[in-house]
mmCIF file of C-alpha atoms in Angstrom:
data_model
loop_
_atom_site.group_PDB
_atom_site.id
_atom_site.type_symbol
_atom_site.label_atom_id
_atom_site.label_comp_id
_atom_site.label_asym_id
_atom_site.label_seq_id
_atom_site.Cartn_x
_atom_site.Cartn_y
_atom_site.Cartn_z
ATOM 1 C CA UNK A 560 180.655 9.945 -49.526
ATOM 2 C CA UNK A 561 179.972 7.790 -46.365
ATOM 3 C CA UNK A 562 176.180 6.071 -46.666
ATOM 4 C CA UNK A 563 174.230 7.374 -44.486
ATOM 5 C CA UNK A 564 173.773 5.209 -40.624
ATOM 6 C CA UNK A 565 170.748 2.742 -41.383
ATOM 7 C CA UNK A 566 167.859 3.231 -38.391
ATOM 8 C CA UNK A 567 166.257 0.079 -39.354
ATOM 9 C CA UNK A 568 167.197 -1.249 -35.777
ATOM 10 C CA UNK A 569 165.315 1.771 -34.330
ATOM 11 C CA UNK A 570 162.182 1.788 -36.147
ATOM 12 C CA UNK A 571 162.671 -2.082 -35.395
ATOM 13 C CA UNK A 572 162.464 -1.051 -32.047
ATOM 14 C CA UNK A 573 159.961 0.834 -32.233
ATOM 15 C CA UNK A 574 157.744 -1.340 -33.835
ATOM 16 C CA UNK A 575 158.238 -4.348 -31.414
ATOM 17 C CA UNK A 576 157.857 -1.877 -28.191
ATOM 18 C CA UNK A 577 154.293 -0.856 -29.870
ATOM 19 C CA UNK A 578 153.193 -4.380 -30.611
ATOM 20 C CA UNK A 579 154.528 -6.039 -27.236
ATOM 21 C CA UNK A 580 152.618 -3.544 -25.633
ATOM 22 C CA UNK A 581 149.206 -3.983 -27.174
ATOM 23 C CA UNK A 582 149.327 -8.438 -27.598
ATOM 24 C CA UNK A 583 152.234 -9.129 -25.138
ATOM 25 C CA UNK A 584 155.396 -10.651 -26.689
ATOM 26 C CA UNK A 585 154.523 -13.819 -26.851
ATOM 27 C CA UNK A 586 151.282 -12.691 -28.512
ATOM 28 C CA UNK A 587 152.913 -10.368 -31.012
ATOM 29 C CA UNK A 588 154.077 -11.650 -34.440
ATOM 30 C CA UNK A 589 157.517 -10.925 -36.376
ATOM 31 C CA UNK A 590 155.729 -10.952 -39.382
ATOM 32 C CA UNK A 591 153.334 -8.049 -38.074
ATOM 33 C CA UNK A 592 156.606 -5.830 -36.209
ATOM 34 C CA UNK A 593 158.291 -6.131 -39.560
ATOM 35 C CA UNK A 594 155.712 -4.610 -41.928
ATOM 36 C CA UNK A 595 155.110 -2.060 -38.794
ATOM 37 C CA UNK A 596 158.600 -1.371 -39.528
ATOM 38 C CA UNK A 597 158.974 -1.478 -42.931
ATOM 39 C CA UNK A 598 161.340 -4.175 -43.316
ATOM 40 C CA UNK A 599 161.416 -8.443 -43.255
ATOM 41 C CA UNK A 600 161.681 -11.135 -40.787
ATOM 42 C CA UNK A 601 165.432 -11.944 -42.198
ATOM 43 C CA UNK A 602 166.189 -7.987 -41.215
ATOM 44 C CA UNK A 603 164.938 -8.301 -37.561
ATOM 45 C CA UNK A 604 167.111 -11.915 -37.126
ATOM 46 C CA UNK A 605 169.970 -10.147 -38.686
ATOM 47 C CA UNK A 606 169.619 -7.351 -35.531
ATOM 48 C CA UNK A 607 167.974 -9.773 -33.287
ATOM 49 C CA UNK A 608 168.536 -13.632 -33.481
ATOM 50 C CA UNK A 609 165.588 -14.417 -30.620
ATOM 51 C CA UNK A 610 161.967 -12.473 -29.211
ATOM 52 C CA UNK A 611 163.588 -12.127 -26.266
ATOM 53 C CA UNK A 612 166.886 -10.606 -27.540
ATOM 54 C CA UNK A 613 164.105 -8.298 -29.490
ATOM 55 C CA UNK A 614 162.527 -7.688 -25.841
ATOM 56 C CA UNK A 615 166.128 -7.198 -24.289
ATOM 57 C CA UNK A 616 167.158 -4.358 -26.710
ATOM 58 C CA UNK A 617 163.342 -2.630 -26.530
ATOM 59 C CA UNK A 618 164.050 -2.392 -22.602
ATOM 60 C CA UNK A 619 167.677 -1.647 -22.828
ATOM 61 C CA UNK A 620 167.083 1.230 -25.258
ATOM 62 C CA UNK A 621 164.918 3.272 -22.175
ATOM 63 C CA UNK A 622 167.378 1.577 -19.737
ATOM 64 C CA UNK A 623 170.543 2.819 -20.541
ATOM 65 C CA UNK A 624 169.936 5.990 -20.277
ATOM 66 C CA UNK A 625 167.792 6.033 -16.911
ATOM 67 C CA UNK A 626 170.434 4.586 -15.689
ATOM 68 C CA UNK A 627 172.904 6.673 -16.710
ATOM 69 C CA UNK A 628 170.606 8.936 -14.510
ATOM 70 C CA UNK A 629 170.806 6.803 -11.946
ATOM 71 C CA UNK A 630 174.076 6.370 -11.423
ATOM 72 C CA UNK A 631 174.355 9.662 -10.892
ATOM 73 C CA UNK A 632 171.561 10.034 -8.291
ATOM 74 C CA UNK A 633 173.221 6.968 -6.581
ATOM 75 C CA UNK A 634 176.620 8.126 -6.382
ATOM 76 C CA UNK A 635 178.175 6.579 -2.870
ATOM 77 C CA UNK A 636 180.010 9.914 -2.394
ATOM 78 C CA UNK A 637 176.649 11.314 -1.363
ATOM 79 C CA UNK A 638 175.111 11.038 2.071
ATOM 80 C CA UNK A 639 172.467 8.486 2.004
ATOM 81 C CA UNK A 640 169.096 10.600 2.250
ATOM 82 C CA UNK A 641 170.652 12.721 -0.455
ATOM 83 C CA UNK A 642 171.055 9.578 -2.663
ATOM 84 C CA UNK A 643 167.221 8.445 -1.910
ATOM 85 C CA UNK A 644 165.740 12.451 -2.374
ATOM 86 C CA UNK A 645 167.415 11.938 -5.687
ATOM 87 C CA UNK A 646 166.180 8.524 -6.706
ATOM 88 C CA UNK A 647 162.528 9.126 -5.847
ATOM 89 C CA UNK A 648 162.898 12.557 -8.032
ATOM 90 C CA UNK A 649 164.093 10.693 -10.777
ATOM 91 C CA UNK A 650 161.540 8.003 -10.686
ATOM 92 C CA UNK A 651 158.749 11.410 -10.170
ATOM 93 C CA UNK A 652 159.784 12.457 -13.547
ATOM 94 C CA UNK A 653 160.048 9.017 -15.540
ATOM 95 C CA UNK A 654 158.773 9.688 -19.024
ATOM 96 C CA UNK A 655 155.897 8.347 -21.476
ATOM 97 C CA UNK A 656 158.261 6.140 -22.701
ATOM 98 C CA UNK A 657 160.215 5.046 -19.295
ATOM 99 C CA UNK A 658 156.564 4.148 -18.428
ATOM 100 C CA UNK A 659 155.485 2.406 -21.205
ATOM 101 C CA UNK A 660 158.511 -0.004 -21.062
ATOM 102 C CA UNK A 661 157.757 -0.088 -17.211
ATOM 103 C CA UNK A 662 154.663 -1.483 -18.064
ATOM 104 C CA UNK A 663 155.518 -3.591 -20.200
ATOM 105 C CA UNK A 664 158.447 -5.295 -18.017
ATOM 106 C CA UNK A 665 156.133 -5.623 -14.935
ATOM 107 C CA UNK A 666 153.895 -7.554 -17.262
ATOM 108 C CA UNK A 667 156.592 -9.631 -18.825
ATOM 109 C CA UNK A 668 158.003 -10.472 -15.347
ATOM 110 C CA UNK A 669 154.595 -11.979 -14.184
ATOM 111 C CA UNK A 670 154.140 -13.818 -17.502
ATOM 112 C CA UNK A 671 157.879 -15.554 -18.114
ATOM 113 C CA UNK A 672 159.822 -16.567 -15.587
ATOM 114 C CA UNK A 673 162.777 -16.676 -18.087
ATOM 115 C CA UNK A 674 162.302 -13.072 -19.490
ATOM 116 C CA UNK A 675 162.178 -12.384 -15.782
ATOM 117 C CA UNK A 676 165.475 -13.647 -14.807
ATOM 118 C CA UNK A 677 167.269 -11.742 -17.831
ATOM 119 C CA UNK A 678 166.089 -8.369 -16.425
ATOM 120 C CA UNK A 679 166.826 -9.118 -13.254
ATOM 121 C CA UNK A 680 170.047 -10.117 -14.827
ATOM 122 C CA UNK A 681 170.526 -6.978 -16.020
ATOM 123 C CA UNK A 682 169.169 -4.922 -13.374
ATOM 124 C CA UNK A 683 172.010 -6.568 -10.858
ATOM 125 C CA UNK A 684 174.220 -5.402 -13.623
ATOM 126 C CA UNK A 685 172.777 -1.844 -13.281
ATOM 127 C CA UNK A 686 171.260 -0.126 -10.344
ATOM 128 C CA UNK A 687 170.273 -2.638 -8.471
ATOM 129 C CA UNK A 688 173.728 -3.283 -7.007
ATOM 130 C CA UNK A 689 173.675 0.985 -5.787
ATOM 131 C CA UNK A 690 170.932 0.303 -4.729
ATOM 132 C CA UNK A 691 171.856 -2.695 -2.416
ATOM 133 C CA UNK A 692 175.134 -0.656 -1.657
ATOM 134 C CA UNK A 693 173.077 2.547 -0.443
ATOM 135 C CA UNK A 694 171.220 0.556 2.204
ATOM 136 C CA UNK A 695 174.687 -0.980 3.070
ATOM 137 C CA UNK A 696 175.864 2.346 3.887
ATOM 138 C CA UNK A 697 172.470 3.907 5.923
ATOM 139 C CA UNK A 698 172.996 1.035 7.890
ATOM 140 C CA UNK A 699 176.819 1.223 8.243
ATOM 141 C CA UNK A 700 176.270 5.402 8.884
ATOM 142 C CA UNK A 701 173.379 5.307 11.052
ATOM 143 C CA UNK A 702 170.790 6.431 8.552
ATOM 144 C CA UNK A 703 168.800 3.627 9.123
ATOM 145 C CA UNK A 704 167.575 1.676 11.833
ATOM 146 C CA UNK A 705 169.836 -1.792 11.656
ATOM 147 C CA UNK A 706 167.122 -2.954 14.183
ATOM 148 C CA UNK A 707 164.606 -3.443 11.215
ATOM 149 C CA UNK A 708 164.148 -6.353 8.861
ATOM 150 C CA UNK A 709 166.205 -6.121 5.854
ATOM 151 C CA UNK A 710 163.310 -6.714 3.638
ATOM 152 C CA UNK A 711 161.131 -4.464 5.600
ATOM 153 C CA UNK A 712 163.955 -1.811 5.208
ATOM 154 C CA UNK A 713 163.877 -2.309 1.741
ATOM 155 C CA UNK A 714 160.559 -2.991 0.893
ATOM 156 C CA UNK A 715 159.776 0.729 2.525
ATOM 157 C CA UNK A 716 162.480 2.178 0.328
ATOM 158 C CA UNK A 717 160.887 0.672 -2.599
ATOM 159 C CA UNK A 718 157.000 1.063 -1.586
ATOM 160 C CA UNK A 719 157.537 4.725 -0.243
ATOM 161 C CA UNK A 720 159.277 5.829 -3.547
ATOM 162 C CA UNK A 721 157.021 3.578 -6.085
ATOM 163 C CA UNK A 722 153.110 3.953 -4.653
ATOM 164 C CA UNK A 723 152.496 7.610 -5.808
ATOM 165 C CA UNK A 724 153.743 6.552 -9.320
ATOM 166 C CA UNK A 725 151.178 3.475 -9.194
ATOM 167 C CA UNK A 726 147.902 5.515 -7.053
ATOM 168 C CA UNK A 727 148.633 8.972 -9.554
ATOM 169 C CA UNK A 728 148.524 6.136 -12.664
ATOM 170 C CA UNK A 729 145.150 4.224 -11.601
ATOM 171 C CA UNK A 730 143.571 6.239 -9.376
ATOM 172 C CA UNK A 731 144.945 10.125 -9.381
ATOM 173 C CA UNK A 732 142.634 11.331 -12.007
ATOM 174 C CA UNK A 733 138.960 9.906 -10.201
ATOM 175 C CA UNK A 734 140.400 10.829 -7.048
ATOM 176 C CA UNK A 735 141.729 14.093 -8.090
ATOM 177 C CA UNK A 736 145.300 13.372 -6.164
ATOM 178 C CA UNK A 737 147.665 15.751 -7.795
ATOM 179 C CA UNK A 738 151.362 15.747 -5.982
ATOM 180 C CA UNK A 739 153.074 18.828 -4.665
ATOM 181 C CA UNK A 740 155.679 20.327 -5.946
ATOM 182 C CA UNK A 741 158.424 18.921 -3.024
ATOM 183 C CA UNK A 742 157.021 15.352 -3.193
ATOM 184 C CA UNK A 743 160.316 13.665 -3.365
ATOM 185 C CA UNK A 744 161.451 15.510 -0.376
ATOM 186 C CA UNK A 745 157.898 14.453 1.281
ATOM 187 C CA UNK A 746 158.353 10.636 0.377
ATOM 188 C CA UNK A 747 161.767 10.846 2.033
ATOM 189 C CA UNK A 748 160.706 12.654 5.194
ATOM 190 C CA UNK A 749 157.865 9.834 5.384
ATOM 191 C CA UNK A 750 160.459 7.183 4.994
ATOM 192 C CA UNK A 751 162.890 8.248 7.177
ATOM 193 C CA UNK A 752 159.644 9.627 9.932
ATOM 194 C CA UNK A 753 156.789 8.072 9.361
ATOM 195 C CA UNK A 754 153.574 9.080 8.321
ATOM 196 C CA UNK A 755 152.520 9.304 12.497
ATOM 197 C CA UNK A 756 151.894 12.724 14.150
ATOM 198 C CA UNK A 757 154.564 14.474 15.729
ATOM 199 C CA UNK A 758 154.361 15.687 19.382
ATOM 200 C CA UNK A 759 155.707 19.321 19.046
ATOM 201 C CA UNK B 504 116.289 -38.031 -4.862
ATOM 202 C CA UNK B 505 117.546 -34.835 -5.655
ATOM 203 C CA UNK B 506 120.196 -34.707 -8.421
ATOM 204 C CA UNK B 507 123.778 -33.240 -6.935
ATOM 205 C CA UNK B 508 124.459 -29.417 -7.613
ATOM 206 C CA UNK B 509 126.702 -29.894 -10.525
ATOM 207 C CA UNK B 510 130.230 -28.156 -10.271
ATOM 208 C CA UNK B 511 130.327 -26.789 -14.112
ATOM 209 C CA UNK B 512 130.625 -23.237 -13.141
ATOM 210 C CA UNK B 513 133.562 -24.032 -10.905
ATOM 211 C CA UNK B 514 135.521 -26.075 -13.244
ATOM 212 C CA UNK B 515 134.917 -23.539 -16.158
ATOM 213 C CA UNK B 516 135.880 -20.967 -13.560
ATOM 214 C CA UNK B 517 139.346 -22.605 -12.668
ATOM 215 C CA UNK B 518 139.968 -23.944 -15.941
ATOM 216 C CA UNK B 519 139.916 -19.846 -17.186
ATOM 217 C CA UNK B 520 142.017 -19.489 -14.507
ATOM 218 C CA UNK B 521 144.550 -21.980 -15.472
ATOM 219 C CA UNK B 522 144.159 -20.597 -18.667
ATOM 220 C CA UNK B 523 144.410 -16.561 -18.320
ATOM 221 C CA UNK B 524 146.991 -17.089 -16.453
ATOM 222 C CA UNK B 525 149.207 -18.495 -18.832
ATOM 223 C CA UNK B 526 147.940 -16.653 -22.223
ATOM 224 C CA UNK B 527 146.263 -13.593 -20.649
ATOM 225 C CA UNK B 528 142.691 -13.208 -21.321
ATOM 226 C CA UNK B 529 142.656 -11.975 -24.676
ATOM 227 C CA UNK B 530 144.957 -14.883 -25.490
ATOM 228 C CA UNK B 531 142.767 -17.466 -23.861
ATOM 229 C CA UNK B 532 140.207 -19.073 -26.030
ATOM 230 C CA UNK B 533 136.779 -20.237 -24.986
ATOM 231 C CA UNK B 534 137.205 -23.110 -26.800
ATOM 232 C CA UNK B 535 140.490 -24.300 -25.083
ATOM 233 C CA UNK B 536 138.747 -23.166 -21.699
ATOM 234 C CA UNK B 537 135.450 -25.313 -22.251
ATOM 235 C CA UNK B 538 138.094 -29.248 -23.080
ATOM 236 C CA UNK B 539 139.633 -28.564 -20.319
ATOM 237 C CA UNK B 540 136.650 -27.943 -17.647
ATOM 238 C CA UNK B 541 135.173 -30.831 -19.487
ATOM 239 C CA UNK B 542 131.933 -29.067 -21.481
ATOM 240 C CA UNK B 543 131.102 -26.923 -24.684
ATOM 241 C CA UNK B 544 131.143 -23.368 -25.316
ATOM 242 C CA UNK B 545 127.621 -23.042 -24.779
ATOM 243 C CA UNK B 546 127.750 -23.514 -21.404
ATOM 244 C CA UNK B 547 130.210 -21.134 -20.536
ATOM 245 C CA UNK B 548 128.015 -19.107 -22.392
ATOM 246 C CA UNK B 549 125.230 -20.280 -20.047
ATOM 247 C CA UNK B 550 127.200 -19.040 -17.231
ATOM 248 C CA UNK B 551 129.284 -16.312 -18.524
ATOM 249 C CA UNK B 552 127.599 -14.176 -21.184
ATOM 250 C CA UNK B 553 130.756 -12.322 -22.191
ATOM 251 C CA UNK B 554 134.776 -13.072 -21.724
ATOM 252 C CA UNK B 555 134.920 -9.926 -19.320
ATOM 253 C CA UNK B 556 132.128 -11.551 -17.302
ATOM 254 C CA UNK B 557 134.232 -14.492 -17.182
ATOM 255 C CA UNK B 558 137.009 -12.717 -16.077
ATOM 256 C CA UNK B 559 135.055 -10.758 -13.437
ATOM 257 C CA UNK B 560 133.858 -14.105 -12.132
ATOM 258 C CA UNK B 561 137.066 -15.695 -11.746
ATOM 259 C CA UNK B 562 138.462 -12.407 -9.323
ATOM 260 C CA UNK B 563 135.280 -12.783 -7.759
ATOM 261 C CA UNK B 564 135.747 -16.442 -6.600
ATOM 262 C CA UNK B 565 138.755 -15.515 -4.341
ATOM 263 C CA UNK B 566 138.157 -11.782 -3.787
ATOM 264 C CA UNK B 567 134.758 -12.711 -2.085
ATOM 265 C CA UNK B 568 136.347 -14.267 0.282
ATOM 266 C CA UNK B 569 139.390 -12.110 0.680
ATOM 267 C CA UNK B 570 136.790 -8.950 1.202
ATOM 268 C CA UNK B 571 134.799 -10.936 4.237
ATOM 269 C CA UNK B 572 138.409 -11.136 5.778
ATOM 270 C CA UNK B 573 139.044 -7.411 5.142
ATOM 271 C CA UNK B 574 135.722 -6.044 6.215
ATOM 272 C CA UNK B 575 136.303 -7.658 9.594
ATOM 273 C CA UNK B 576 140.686 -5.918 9.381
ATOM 274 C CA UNK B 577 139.301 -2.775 8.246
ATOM 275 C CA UNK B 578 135.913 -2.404 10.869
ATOM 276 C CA UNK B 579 135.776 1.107 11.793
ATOM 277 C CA UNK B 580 135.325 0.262 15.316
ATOM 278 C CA UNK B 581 138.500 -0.009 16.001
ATOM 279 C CA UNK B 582 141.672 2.186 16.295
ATOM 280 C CA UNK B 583 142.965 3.059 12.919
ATOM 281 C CA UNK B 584 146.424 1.903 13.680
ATOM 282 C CA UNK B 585 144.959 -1.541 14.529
ATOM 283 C CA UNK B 586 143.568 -1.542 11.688
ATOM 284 C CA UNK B 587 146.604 -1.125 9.412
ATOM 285 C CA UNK B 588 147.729 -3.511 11.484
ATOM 286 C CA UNK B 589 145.349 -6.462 10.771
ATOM 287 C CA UNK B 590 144.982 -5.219 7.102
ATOM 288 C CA UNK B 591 149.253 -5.915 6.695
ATOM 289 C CA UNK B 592 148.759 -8.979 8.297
ATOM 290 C CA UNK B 593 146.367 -9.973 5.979
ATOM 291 C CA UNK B 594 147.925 -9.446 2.916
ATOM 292 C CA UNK B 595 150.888 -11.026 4.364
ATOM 293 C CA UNK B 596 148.601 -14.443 4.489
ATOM 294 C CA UNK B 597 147.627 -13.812 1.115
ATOM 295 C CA UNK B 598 147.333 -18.042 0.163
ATOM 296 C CA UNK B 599 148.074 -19.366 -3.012
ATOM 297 C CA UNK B 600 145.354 -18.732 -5.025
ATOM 298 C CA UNK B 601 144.806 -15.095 -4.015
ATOM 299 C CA UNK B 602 148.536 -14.577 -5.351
ATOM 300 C CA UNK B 603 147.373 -16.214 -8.323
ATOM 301 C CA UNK B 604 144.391 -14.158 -8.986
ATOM 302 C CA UNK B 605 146.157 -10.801 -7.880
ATOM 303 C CA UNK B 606 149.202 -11.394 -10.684
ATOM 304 C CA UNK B 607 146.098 -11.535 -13.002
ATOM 305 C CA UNK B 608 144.280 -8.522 -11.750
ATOM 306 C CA UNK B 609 147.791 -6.486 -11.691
ATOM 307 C CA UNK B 610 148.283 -7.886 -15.685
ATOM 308 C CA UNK B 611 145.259 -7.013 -17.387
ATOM 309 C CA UNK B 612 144.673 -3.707 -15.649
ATOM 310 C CA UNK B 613 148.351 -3.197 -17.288
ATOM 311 C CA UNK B 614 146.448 -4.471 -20.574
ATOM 312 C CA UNK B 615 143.204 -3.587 -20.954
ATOM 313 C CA UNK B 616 141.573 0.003 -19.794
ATOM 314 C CA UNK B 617 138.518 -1.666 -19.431
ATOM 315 C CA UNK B 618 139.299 -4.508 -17.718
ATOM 316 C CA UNK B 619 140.839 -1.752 -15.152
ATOM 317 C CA UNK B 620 137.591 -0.025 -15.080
ATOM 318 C CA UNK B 621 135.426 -3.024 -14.547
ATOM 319 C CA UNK B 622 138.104 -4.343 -11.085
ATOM 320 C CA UNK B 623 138.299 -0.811 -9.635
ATOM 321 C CA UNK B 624 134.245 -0.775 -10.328
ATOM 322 C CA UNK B 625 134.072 -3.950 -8.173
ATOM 323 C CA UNK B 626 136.815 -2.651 -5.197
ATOM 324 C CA UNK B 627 134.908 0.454 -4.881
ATOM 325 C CA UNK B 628 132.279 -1.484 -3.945
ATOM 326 C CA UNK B 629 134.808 -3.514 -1.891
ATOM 327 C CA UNK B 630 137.663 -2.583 0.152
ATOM 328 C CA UNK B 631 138.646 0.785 -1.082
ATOM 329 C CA UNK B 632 135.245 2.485 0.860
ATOM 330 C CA UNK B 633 137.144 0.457 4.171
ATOM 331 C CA UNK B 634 140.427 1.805 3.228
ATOM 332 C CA UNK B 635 139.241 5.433 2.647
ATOM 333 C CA UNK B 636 137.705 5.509 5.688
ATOM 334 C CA UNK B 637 140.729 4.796 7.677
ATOM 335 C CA UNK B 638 142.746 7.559 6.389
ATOM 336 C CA UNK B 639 140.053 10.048 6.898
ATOM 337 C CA UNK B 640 139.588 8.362 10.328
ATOM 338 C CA UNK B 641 143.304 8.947 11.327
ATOM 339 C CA UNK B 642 143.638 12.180 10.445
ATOM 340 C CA UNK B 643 140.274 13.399 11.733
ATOM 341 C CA UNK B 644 141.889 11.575 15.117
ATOM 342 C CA UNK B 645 145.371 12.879 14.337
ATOM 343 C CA UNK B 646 146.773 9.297 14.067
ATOM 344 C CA UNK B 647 148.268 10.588 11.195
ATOM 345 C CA UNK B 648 149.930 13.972 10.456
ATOM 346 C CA UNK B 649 147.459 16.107 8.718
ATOM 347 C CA UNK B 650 150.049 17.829 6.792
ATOM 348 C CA UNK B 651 151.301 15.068 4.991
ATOM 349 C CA UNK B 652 149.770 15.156 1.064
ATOM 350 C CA UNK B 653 147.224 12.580 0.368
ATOM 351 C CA UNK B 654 148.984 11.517 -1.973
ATOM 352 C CA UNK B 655 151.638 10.656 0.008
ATOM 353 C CA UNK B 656 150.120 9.686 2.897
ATOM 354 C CA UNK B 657 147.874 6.738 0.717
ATOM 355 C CA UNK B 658 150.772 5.865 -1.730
ATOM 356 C CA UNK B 659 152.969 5.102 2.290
ATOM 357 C CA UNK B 660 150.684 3.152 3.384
ATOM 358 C CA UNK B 661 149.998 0.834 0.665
ATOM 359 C CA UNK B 662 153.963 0.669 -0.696
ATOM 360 C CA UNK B 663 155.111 -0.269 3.107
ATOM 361 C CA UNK B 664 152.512 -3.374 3.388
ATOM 362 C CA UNK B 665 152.931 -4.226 -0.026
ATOM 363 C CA UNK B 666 156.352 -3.703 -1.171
ATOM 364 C CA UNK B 667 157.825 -6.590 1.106
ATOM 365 C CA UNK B 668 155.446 -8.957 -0.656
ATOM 366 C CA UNK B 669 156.307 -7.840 -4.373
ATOM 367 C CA UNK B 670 159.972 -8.221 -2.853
ATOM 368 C CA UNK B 671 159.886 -11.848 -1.487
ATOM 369 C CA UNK B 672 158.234 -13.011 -4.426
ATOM 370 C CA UNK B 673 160.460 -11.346 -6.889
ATOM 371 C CA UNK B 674 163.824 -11.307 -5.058
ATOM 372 C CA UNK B 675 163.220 -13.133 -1.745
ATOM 373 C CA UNK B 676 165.376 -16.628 -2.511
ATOM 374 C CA UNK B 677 168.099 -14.714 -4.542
ATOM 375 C CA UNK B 678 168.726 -12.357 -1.308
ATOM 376 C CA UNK B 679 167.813 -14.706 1.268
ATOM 377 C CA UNK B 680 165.239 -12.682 2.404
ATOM 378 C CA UNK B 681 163.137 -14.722 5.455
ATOM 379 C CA UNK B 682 160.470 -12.131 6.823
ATOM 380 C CA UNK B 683 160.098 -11.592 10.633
ATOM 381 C CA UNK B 684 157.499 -13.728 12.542
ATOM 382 C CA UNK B 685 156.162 -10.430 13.022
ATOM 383 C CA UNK B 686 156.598 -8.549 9.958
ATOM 384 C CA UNK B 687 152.740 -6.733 9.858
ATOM 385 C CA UNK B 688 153.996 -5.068 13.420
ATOM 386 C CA UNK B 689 157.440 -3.811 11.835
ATOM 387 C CA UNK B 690 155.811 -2.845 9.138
ATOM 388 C CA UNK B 691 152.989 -0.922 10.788
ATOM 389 C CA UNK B 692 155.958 0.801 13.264
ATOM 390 C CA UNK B 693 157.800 1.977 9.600
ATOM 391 C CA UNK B 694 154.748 3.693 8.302
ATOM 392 C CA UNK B 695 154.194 5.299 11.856
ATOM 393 C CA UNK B 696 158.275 5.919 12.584
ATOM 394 C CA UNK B 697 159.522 5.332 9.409
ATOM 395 C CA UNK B 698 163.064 3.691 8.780
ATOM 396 C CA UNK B 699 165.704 6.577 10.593
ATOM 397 C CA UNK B 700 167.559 5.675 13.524
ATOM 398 C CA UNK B 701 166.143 7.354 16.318
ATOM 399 C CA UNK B 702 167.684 9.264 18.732
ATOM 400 C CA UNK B 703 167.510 7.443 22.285
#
């Protein structure tokens, strides 16, 4: 009879994702993550040799599969404004634990300079290069003014899709901001026409 | 002769700085704080009843001056559009230290609640009044389109003038990312036009 798969990586996991998120990794002990988990130090080396292979695998777990979502919503066979309407939906409906490992990689990224290099690392290895490739193309088709600034260009693609996730996190509740239904189609009509009014 | 002010509350200040910085304020310890501003515990207790006063003090230091700067961007004398304007410009200028004390602001509202609620406390007695006002300037004006969610229309106008900032800091040397000399007008002409080719 075959044993039974061990989940003492998950619950691993789990228990480093928890503790990095309340002390920070550097703050957050082996010892502690292993009694958390129910297991020893030797267990979590066995699984994960360094912290920051133990930080690695606690963002890759979430990762992997938003990106498997991703890849999908970025798909070059779509026209571009399809492939951003699709993006900023995804990113509208990241989950409690998407966002919790959001968190805790914008934190990490302005604490270590090294743990920010190996996501960034792995982000060119993942969406970031569809991402790259689907302002390549608005610019190639037309989509996109080529008269702006690549990092403007970009940095509105980013903010446009990004600031309702940060305002409904910090401020939605006190200011009572709750989005509408179509708000990834509204972020992408703002991109792509401003937030000015129209003459009719 | 009158004895010189002495400087103790500015090098404890700086030397929490220094120090949150690197360990985050719960990591930080008073004790490590007080060698290396050159005095004891009880004086930073003299200044600083509490480690959340400390850290209030050490926003205060540059946001003080930051807020004179904005109050004059965001006077509601003149034309909300200028307004954006000057307020992109600004935080395009953002020196040294203001980056410094922003990354810190940014990490312990992703750390502690309270901490959150004590910064937003002190910007809603700050900027945010400034920056409320000019969205319910420009659409009362119809500088912006009235239809636009709130949500939207807030979240566009602080991810166009910040995004390009989180960019060059996080991605600007890999890409070779140089902004244009005059990035605040490009970026105020995205949020008003947004980033689609236009028709000529």
């Amino acid at each position: 009879m075959a044993r039974p798969k061990s989940d003492i990586d998950v619950r691993i996991l789990h228990a480093a994702r928890a503790r990095f998120l309340a002390e920070g990794v550097d703050g957050a002990s082996l010892r502690a993550i292993a009694k958390d988990a129910g297991t020893n130090i030797g267990m979590i080396y066995y699984y994960f040799p360094t912290k920051d292979d133990l930080f690695l695998a606690v963002v890759e777990e979430v990762y992997e599969r938003l990106l498997a979502d991703l890849v999908v919503a970025l798909d070059p066979e779509k026209p571009v404004r399809e492939r951003i309407r699709q993006l900023y939906e995804r990113v509208g409906r990241l989950n409690d634990e998407e966002r919790l490992v959001l968190r805790l990689v914008v934190r990490e990224a302005l604490v270590s300079s090294s743990r920010l290099e190996s996501i960034l690392a792995r982000f060119q290895r993942g969406h970031l290069p569809l991402v790259f490739r689907m302002i390549a193309d608005g610019i190639a088709d037309g989509t996109f003014d080529a008269r702006r600034d690549p990092l403007v260009l970009a940095g509105a693609l980013l903010g446009v899709g990004a600031a309702p996730q940060v305002l409904r996190r910090f401020l939605g509740e006190r200011l009572g901001l709750t989005p509408s239904a179509n708000l990834a189609e509204q972020l992408v009509e703002v991109l792509f026409e401003g937030v000015g009014k129209k003459l009719q």
